[in-house]
Short mmCIF file of C-alpha atoms in Angstrom, two decimals:
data_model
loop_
_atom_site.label_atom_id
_atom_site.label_comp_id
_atom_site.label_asym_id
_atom_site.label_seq_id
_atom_site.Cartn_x
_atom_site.Cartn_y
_atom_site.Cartn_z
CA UNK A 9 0.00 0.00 0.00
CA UNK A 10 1.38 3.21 -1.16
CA UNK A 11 1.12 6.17 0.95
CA UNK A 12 0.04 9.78 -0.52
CA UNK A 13 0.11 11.67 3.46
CA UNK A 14 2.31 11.13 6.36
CA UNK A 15 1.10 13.02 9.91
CA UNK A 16 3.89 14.47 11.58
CA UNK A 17 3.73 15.13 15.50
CA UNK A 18 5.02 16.52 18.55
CA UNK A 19 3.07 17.36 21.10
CA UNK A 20 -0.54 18.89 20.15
CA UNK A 21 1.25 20.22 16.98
CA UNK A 22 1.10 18.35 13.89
CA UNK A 23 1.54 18.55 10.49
CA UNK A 24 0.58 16.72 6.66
CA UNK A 25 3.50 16.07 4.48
CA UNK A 26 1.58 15.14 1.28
CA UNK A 27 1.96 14.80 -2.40
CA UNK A 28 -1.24 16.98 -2.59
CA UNK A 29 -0.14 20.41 -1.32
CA UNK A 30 -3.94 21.23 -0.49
CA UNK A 31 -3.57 18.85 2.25
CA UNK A 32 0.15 19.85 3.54
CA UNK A 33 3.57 20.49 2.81
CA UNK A 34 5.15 18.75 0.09
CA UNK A 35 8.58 19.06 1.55
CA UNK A 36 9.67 19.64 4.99
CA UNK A 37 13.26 19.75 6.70
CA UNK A 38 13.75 17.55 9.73
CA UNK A 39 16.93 17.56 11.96
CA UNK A 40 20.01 16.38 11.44
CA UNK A 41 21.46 13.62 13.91
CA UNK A 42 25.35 15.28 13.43
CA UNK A 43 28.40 16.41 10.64
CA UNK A 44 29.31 12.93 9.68
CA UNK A 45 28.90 11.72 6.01
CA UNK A 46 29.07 7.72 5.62
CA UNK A 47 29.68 5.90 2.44
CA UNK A 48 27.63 2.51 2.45
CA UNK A 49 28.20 -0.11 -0.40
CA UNK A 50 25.56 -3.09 0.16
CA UNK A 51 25.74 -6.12 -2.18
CA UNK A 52 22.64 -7.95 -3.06
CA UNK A 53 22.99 -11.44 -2.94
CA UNK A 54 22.93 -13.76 -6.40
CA UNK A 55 20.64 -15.99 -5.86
CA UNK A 56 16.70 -16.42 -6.39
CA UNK A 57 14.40 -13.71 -4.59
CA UNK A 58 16.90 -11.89 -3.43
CA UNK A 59 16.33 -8.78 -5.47
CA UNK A 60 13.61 -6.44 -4.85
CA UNK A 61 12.43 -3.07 -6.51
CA UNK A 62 9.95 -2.06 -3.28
CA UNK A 63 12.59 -2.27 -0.25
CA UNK A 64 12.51 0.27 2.48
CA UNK A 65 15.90 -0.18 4.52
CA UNK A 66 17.06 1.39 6.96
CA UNK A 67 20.92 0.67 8.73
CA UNK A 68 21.49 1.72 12.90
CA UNK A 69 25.13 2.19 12.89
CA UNK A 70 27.51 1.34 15.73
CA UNK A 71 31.17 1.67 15.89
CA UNK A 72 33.58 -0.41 17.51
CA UNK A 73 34.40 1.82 19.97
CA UNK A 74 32.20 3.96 22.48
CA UNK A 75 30.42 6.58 20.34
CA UNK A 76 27.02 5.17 20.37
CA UNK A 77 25.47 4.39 17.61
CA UNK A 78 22.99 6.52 14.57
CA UNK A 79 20.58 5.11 12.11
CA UNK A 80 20.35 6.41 8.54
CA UNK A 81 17.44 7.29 6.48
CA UNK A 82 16.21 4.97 4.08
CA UNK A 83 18.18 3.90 1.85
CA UNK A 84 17.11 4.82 -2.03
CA UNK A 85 18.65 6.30 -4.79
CA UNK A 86 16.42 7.99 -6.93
CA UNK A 87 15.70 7.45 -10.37
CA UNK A 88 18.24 3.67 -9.86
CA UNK A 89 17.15 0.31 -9.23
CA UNK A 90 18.87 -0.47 -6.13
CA UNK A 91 18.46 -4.12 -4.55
CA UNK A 92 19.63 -5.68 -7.95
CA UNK A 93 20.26 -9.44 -7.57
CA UNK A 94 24.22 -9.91 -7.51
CA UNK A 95 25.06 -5.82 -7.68
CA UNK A 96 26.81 -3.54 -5.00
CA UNK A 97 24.84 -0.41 -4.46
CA UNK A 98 26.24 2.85 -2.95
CA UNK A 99 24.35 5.25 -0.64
CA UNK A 100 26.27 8.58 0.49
CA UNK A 101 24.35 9.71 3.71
CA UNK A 102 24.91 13.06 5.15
CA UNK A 103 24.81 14.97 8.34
CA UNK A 104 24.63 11.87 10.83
CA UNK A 105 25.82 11.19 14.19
CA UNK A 106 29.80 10.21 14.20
CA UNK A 107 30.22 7.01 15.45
CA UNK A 108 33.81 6.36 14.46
CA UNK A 109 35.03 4.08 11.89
CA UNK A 110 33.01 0.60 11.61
CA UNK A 111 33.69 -2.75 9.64
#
């Protein structure tokens, strides 16, 4: 099922993001965790059903030290069919919460 409106909230306050601006923004800004910019690549594995053109991902972080941990967006890159069967996709994700290097 495809969503056309999300309801944002905090508090009493709340507000549409929509395709349809009659009912709400069609873009809003939201906060950012931190400065850090992390390079994912994510290989799809080869073999049957692994690929999927639908997937809504999302990654929570944590290094191997003791800088806690941050969780990205979801992963998409527009206008690409990421989640190929057997192919690396890349996903640059800014301004999140540095955790240190990870493995």
């Amino acid at each position: 099922r495809n969503l056309d409106r999300v309801k944002l909230s905090s508090g009493i306050n709340a507000e549409y993001l929509s395709s349809d601006t009659s009912e709400g923004k069609d873009v809003m800004k939201f906060c950012k965790q931190g400065e850090a910019t992390y390079k994912f690549e994510i290989t799809t594995a080869n073999e049957k059903w692994a690929d999927t053109d639908n997937i809504h991902a999302r990654l929570t972080v944590s290094s191997k030290g003791n800088r806690g941990n941050t969780t990205t967006g979801i992963l998409d890159n527009q206008g690409i069919d990421d989640f190929v069967k057997g192919a690396t996709d890349t996903f640059t994700l800014h301004d999140l919460k540095n955790v240190g290097k990870f493995d």
